[in-house]
Short mmCIF file of C-alpha atoms in Angstrom, two decimals:
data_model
loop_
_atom_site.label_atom_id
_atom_site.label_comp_id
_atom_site.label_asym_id
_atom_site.label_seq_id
_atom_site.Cartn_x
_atom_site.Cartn_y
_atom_site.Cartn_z
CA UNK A 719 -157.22 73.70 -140.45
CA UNK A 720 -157.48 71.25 -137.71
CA UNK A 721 -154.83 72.44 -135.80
CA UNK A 722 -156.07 76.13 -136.40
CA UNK A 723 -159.92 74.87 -135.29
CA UNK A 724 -158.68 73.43 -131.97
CA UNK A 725 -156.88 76.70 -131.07
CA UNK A 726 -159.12 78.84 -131.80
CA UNK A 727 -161.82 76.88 -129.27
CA UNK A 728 -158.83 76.66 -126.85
CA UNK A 729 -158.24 80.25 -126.62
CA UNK A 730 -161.84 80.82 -126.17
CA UNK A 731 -162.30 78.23 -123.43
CA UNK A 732 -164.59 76.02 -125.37
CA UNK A 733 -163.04 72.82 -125.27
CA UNK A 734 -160.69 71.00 -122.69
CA UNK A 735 -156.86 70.76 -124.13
CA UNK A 736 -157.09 66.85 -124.41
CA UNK A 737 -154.49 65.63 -126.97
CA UNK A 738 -151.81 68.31 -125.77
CA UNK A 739 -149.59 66.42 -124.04
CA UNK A 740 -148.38 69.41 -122.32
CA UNK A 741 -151.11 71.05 -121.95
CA UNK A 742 -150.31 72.49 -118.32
CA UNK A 743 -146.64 72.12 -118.20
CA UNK A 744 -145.27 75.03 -120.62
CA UNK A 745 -144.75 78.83 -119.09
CA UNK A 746 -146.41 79.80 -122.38
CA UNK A 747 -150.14 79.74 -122.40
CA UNK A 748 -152.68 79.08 -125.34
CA UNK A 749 -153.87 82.48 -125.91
CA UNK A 750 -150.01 83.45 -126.59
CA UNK A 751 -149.74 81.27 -129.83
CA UNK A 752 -150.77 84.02 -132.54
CA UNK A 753 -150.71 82.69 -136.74
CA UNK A 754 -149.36 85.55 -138.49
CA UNK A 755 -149.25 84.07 -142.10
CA UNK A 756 -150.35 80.58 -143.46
CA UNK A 757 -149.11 79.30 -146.90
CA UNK A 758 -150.83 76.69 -149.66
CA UNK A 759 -150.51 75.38 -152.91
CA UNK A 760 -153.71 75.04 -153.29
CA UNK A 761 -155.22 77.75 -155.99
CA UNK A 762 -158.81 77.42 -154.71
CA UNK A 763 -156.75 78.37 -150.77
CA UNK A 764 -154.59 81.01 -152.22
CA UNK A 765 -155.98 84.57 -151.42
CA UNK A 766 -158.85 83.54 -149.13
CA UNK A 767 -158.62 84.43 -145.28
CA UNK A 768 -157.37 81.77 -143.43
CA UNK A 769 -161.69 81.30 -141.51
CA UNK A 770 -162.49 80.93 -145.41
CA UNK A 771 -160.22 77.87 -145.55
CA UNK A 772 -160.90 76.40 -141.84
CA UNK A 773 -164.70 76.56 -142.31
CA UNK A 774 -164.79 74.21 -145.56
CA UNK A 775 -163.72 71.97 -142.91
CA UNK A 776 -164.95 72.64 -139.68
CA UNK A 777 -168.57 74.32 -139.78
CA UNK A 778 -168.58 74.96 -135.60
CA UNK A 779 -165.22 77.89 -136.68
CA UNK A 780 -166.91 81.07 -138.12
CA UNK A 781 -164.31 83.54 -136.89
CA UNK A 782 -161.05 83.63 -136.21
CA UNK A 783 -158.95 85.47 -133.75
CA UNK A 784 -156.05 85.94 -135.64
CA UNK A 785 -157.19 85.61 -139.71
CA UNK A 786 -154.52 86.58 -142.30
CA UNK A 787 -154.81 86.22 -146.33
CA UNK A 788 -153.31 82.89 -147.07
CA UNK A 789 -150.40 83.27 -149.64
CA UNK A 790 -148.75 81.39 -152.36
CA UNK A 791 -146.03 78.77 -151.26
CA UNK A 792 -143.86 76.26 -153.00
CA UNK A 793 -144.44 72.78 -154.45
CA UNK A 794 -141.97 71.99 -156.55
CA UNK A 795 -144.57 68.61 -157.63
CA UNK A 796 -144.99 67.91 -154.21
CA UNK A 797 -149.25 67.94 -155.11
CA UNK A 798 -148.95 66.27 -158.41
CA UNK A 799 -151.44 63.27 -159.18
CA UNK A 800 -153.45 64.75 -156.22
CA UNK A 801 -156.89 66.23 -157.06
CA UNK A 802 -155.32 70.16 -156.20
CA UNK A 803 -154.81 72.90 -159.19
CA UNK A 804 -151.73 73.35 -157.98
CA UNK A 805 -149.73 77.50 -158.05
CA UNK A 806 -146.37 77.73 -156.37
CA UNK A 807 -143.64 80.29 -156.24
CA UNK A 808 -141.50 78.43 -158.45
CA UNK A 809 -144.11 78.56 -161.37
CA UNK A 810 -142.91 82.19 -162.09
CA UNK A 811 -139.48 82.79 -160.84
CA UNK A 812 -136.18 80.89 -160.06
CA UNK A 813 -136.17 79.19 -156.50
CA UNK A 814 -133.61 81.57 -155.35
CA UNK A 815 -136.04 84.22 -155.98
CA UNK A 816 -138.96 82.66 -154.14
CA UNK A 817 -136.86 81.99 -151.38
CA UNK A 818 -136.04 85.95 -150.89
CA UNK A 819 -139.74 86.41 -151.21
CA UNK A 820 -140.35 83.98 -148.28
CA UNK A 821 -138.02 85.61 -146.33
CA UNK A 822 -139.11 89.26 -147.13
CA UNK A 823 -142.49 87.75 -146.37
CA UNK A 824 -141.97 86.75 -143.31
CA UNK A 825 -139.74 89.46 -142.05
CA UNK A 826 -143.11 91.48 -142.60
CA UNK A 827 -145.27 88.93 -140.42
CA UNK A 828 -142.16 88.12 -137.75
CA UNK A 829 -142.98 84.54 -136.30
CA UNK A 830 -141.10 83.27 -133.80
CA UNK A 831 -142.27 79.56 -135.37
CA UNK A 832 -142.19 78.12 -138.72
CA UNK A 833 -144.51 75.03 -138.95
CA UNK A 834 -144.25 72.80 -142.21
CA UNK A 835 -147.30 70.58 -142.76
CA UNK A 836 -146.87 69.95 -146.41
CA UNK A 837 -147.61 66.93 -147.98
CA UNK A 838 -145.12 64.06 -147.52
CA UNK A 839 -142.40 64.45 -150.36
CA UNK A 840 -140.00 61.62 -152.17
CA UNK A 841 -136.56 63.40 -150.90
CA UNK A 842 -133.20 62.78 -150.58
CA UNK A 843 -131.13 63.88 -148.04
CA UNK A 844 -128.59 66.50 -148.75
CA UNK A 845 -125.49 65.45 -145.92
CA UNK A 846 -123.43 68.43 -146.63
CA UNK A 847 -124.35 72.13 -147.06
CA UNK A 848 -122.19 72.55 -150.19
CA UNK A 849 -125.03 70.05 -152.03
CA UNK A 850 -127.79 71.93 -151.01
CA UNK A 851 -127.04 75.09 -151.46
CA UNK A 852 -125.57 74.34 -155.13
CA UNK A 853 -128.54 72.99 -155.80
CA UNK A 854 -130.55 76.25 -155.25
CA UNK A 855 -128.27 77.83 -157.32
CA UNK A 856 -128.64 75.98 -159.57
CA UNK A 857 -132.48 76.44 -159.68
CA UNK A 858 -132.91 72.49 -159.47
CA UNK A 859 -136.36 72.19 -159.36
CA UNK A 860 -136.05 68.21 -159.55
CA UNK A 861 -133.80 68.02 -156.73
CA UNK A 862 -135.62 70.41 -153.66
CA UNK A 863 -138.08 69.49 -152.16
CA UNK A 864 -140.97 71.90 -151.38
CA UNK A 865 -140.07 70.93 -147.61
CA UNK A 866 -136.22 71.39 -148.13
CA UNK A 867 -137.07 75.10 -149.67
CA UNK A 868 -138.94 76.12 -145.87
CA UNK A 869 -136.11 75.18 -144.39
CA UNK A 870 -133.54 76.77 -146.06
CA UNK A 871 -135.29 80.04 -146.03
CA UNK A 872 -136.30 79.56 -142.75
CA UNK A 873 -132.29 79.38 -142.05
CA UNK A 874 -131.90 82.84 -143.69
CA UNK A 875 -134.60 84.00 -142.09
CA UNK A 876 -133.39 83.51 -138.59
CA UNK A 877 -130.18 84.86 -139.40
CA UNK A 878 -132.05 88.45 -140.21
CA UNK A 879 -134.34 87.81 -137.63
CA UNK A 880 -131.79 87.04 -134.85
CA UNK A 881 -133.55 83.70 -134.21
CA UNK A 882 -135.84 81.46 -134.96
CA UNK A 883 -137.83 78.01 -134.82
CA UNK A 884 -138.96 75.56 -137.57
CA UNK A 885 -141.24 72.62 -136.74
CA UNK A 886 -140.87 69.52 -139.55
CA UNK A 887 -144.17 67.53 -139.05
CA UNK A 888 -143.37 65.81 -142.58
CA UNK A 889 -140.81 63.09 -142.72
CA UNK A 890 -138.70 64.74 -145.30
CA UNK A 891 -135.05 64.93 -143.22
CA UNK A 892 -134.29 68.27 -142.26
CA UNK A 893 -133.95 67.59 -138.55
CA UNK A 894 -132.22 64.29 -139.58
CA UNK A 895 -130.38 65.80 -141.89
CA UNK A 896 -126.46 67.10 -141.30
CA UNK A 897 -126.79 69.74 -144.02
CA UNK A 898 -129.96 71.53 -142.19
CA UNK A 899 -129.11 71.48 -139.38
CA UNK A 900 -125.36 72.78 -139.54
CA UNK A 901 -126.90 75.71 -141.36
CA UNK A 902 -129.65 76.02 -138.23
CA UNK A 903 -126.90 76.27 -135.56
CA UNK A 904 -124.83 78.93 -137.95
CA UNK A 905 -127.94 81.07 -138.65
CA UNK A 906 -129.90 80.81 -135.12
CA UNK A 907 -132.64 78.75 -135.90
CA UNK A 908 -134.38 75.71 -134.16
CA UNK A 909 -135.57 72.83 -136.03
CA UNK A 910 -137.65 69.99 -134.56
CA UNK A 911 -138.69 66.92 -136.86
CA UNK A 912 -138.84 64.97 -138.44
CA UNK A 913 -142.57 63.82 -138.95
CA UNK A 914 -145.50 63.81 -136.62
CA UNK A 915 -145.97 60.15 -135.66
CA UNK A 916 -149.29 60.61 -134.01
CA UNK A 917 -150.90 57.53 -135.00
CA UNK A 918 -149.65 53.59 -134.89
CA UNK A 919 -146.14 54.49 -134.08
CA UNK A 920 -145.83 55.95 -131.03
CA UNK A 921 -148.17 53.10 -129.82
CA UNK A 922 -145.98 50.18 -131.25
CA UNK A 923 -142.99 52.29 -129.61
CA UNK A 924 -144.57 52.33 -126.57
CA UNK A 925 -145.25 48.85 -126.61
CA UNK A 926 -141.84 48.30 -127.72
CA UNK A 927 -140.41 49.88 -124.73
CA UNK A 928 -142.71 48.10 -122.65
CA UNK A 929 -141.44 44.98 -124.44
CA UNK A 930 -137.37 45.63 -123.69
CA UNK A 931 -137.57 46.51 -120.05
CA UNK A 932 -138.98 43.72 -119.26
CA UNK A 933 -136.14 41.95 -121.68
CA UNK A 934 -138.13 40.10 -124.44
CA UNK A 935 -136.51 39.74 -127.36
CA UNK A 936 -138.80 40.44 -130.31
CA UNK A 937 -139.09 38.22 -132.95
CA UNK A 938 -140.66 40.72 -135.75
CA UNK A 939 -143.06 43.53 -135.78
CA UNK A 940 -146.03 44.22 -138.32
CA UNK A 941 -148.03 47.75 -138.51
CA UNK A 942 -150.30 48.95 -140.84
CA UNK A 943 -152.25 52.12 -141.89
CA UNK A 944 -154.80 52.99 -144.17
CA UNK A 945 -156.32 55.62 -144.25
CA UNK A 946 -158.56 57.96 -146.70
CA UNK A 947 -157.61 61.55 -146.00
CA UNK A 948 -155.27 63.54 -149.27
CA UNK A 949 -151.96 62.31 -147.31
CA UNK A 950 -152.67 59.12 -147.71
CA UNK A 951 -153.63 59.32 -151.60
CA UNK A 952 -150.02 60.87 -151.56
CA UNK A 953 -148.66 57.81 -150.02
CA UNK A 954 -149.97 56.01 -153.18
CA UNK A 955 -147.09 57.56 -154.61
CA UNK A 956 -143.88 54.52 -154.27
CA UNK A 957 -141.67 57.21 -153.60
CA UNK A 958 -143.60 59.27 -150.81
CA UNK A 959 -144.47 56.38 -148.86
CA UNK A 960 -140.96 55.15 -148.62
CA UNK A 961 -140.15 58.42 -147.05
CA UNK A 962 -142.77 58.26 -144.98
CA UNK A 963 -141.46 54.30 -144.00
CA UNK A 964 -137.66 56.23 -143.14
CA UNK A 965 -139.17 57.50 -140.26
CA UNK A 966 -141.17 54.96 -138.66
CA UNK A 967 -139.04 52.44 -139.42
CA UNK A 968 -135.87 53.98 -137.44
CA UNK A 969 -137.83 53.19 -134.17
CA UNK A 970 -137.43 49.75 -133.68
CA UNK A 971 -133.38 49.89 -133.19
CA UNK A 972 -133.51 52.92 -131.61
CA UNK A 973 -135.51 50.94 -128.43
CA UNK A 974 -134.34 47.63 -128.58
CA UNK A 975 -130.95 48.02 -130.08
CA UNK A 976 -130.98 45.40 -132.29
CA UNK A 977 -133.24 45.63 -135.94
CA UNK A 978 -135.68 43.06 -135.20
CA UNK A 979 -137.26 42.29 -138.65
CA UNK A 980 -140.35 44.57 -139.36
CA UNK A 981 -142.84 46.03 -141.94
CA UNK A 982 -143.79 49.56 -140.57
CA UNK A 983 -145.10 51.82 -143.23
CA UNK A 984 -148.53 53.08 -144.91
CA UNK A 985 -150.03 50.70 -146.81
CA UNK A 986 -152.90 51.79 -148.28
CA UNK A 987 -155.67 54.47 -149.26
CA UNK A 988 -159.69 54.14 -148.65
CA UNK A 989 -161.41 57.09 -149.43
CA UNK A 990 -164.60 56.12 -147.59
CA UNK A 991 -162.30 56.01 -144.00
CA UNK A 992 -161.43 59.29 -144.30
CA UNK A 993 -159.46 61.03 -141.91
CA UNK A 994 -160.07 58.82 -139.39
CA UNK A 995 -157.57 56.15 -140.54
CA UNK A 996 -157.31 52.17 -139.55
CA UNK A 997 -154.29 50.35 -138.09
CA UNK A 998 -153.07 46.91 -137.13
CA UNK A 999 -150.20 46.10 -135.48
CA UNK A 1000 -148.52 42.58 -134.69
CA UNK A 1001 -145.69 41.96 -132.39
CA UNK A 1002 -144.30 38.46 -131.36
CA UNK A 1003 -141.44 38.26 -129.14
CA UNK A 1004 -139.50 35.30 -126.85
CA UNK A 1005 -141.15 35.57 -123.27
CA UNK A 1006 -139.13 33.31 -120.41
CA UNK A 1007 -137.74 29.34 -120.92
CA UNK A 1008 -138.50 30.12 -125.00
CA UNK A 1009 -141.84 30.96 -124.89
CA UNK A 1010 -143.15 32.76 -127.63
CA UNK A 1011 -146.05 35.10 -127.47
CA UNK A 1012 -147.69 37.45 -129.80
CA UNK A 1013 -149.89 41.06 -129.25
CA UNK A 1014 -152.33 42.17 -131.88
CA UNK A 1015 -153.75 45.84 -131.56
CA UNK A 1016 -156.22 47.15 -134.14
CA UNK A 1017 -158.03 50.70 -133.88
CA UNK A 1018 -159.22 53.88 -135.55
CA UNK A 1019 -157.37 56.79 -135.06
CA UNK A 1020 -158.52 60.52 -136.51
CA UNK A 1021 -155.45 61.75 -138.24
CA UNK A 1022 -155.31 65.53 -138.29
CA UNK A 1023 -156.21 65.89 -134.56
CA UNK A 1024 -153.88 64.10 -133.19
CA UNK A 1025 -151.20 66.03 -135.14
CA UNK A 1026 -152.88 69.16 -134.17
CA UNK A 1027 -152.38 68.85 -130.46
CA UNK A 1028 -148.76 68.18 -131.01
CA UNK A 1029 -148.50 71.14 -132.97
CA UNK A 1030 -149.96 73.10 -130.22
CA UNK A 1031 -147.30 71.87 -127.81
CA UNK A 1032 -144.45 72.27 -130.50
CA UNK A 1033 -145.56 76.01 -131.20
CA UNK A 1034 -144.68 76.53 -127.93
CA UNK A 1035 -141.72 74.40 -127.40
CA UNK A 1036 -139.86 76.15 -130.24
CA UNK A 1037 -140.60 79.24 -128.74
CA UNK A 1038 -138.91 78.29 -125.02
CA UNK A 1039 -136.36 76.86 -127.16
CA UNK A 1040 -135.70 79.80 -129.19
CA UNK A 1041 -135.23 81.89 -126.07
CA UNK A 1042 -132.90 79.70 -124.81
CA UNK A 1043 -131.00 80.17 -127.63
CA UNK A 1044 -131.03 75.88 -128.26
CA UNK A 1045 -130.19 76.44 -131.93
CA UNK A 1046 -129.87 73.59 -134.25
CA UNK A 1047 -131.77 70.28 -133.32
CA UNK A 1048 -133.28 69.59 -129.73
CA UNK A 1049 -133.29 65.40 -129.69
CA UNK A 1050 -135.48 65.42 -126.70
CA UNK A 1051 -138.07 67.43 -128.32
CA UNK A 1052 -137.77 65.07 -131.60
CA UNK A 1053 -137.41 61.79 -129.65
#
């Protein structure tokens, strides 16, 4: 809703594109991005235009230029313990089946881009192709992911289609993972992900980078986030918030090259902070002739804008990358 908000008063010249990091760098303008179709779980979303939904949240969005019905998706207990009524695909027909209504689906509404925003999963990884797709086969409801079943049919999608994108904003592995993304570069499709890292993380890998060209060597790094939005009442969940620790967690010895010990993960829900979360970070690190010295960074960060410029810039970055035929995974896009 954020994300469809922001464009909406971006198209219409009402706000300045601040949070879109590429805001003037792309060949492909705002106004170009059109949303054909928009999915939920949700039973109080499902059949209400999409301006229905976006207002409950944002009272300044009456109208929308581009309003479809939203339609049922896939959960596969991706919502449960969450205060949702939850109604997915799956409820009435074999996963196979929902997946050839996806792709029906969206052969009607033909989008270039996929975006998955669902809520973050427990997952495992699949590795091989042979795995996943005998697990959809099979109908193994405890196995897929709601995440895992987007991307599959995205795969079949594109291959009808001819092309095209899918943007991973959740850190379930699809981007990440060799069994996606083998199927991607068979079946013409893009993927970018895995999750949106909007908040702490790109700051403490900033700082991180900051930290090894100038050659410290960092002793440990702390980062916390709490925040009181439904993601983060997920993340109460053990199992979604260690996926959700995967992904941040891979940064550190991707900049430094060594795994400097860290804790990097959410760590708790507060309703009252809403979606503008809290988070702390703590670095120490070995400055010249042993010195040691330490940086502590706290702030308050709304969580579903700063996701919803990205997606504005990854929209159109799966499109340019869909014409250029990059099919599979694009690591500059994901690092």
């Amino acid at each position: 809703s954020t994300f469809v908000a922001g464009l909406e008063k971006l198209k219409k010249g009402e706000i300045e594109p601040y949070g879109v990091p590429l805001a003037g760098e792309l060949p492909i303008d705002f106004k170009d991005i059109r949303i054909v179709g928009s999915y939920d779980v949700d039973r109080a979303k499902i059949g209400k235009k999409l301006s229905e939904v976006v207002s409950q949240y944002w009272c300044d969005v009456n109208s929308l230029s581009d309003d479809p019905v939203v339609s049922t998706g896939v959960h596969l207990g991706s919502v449960k313990n969450l205060p949702i009524e939850a109604e997915g695909l799956e409820d009435s027909m074999t996963l196979k089946e929902a997946i050839e209504r996806l792709v029906d689906e969206w052969s009607k509404l033909d989008p270039d881009v996929i975006v998955n925003t669902c809520t973050t999963e427990a997952f495992k990884p699949f590795g091989n192709k042979e795995e996943l797709l005998k697990a959809i086969e099979n109908n193994d409801k405890e196995r897929l992911t709601a995440t895992q079943v987007y991307a599959y049919a995205a795969t079949l999608y594109a291959k009808k289609r001819g092309g095209a994108a899918f943007v991973n904003v959740i850190p379930t592995y699809i981007a990440n993972d060799p069994a996606f993304v083998e199927l991607a570069k068979w079946n013409n499709l893009v993927v970018f992900g895995d999750d949106g890292a909007t908040g702490a993380t790109p700051f403490t890998a900033d700082v991180l980078s900051h930290l090894a060209q100038r050659n410290r060597y960092v002793k440990d790094v702390a980062q916390f986030n709490i925040g009181g939005n439904m993601d983060f009442l997920a993340l109460t969940d053990e199992g979604k918030n260690k996926s959700k620790e995967f992904t941040k967690s891979s940064i550190v010895k991707d900049i430094l090259g060594y795994d400097a010990p860290h804790y990097i993960k959410p760590t708790g829900y507060l309703e009252p902070l809403g979606d503008k979360k809290f988070i702390a970070i703590h670095i120490e690190y070995t400055s010249f002739n042993g010195a040691t010295d330490e940086l502590m960074i706290s702030g308050r960060i709304n969580d579903s804008p700063a996701l919803g410029g990205l997606l504005v810039d990854l929209v159109r970055l799966g499109k340019i990358a869909l014409n250029r035929k990059e099919y599979g995974t694009v690591y500059p896009v994901n690092a």
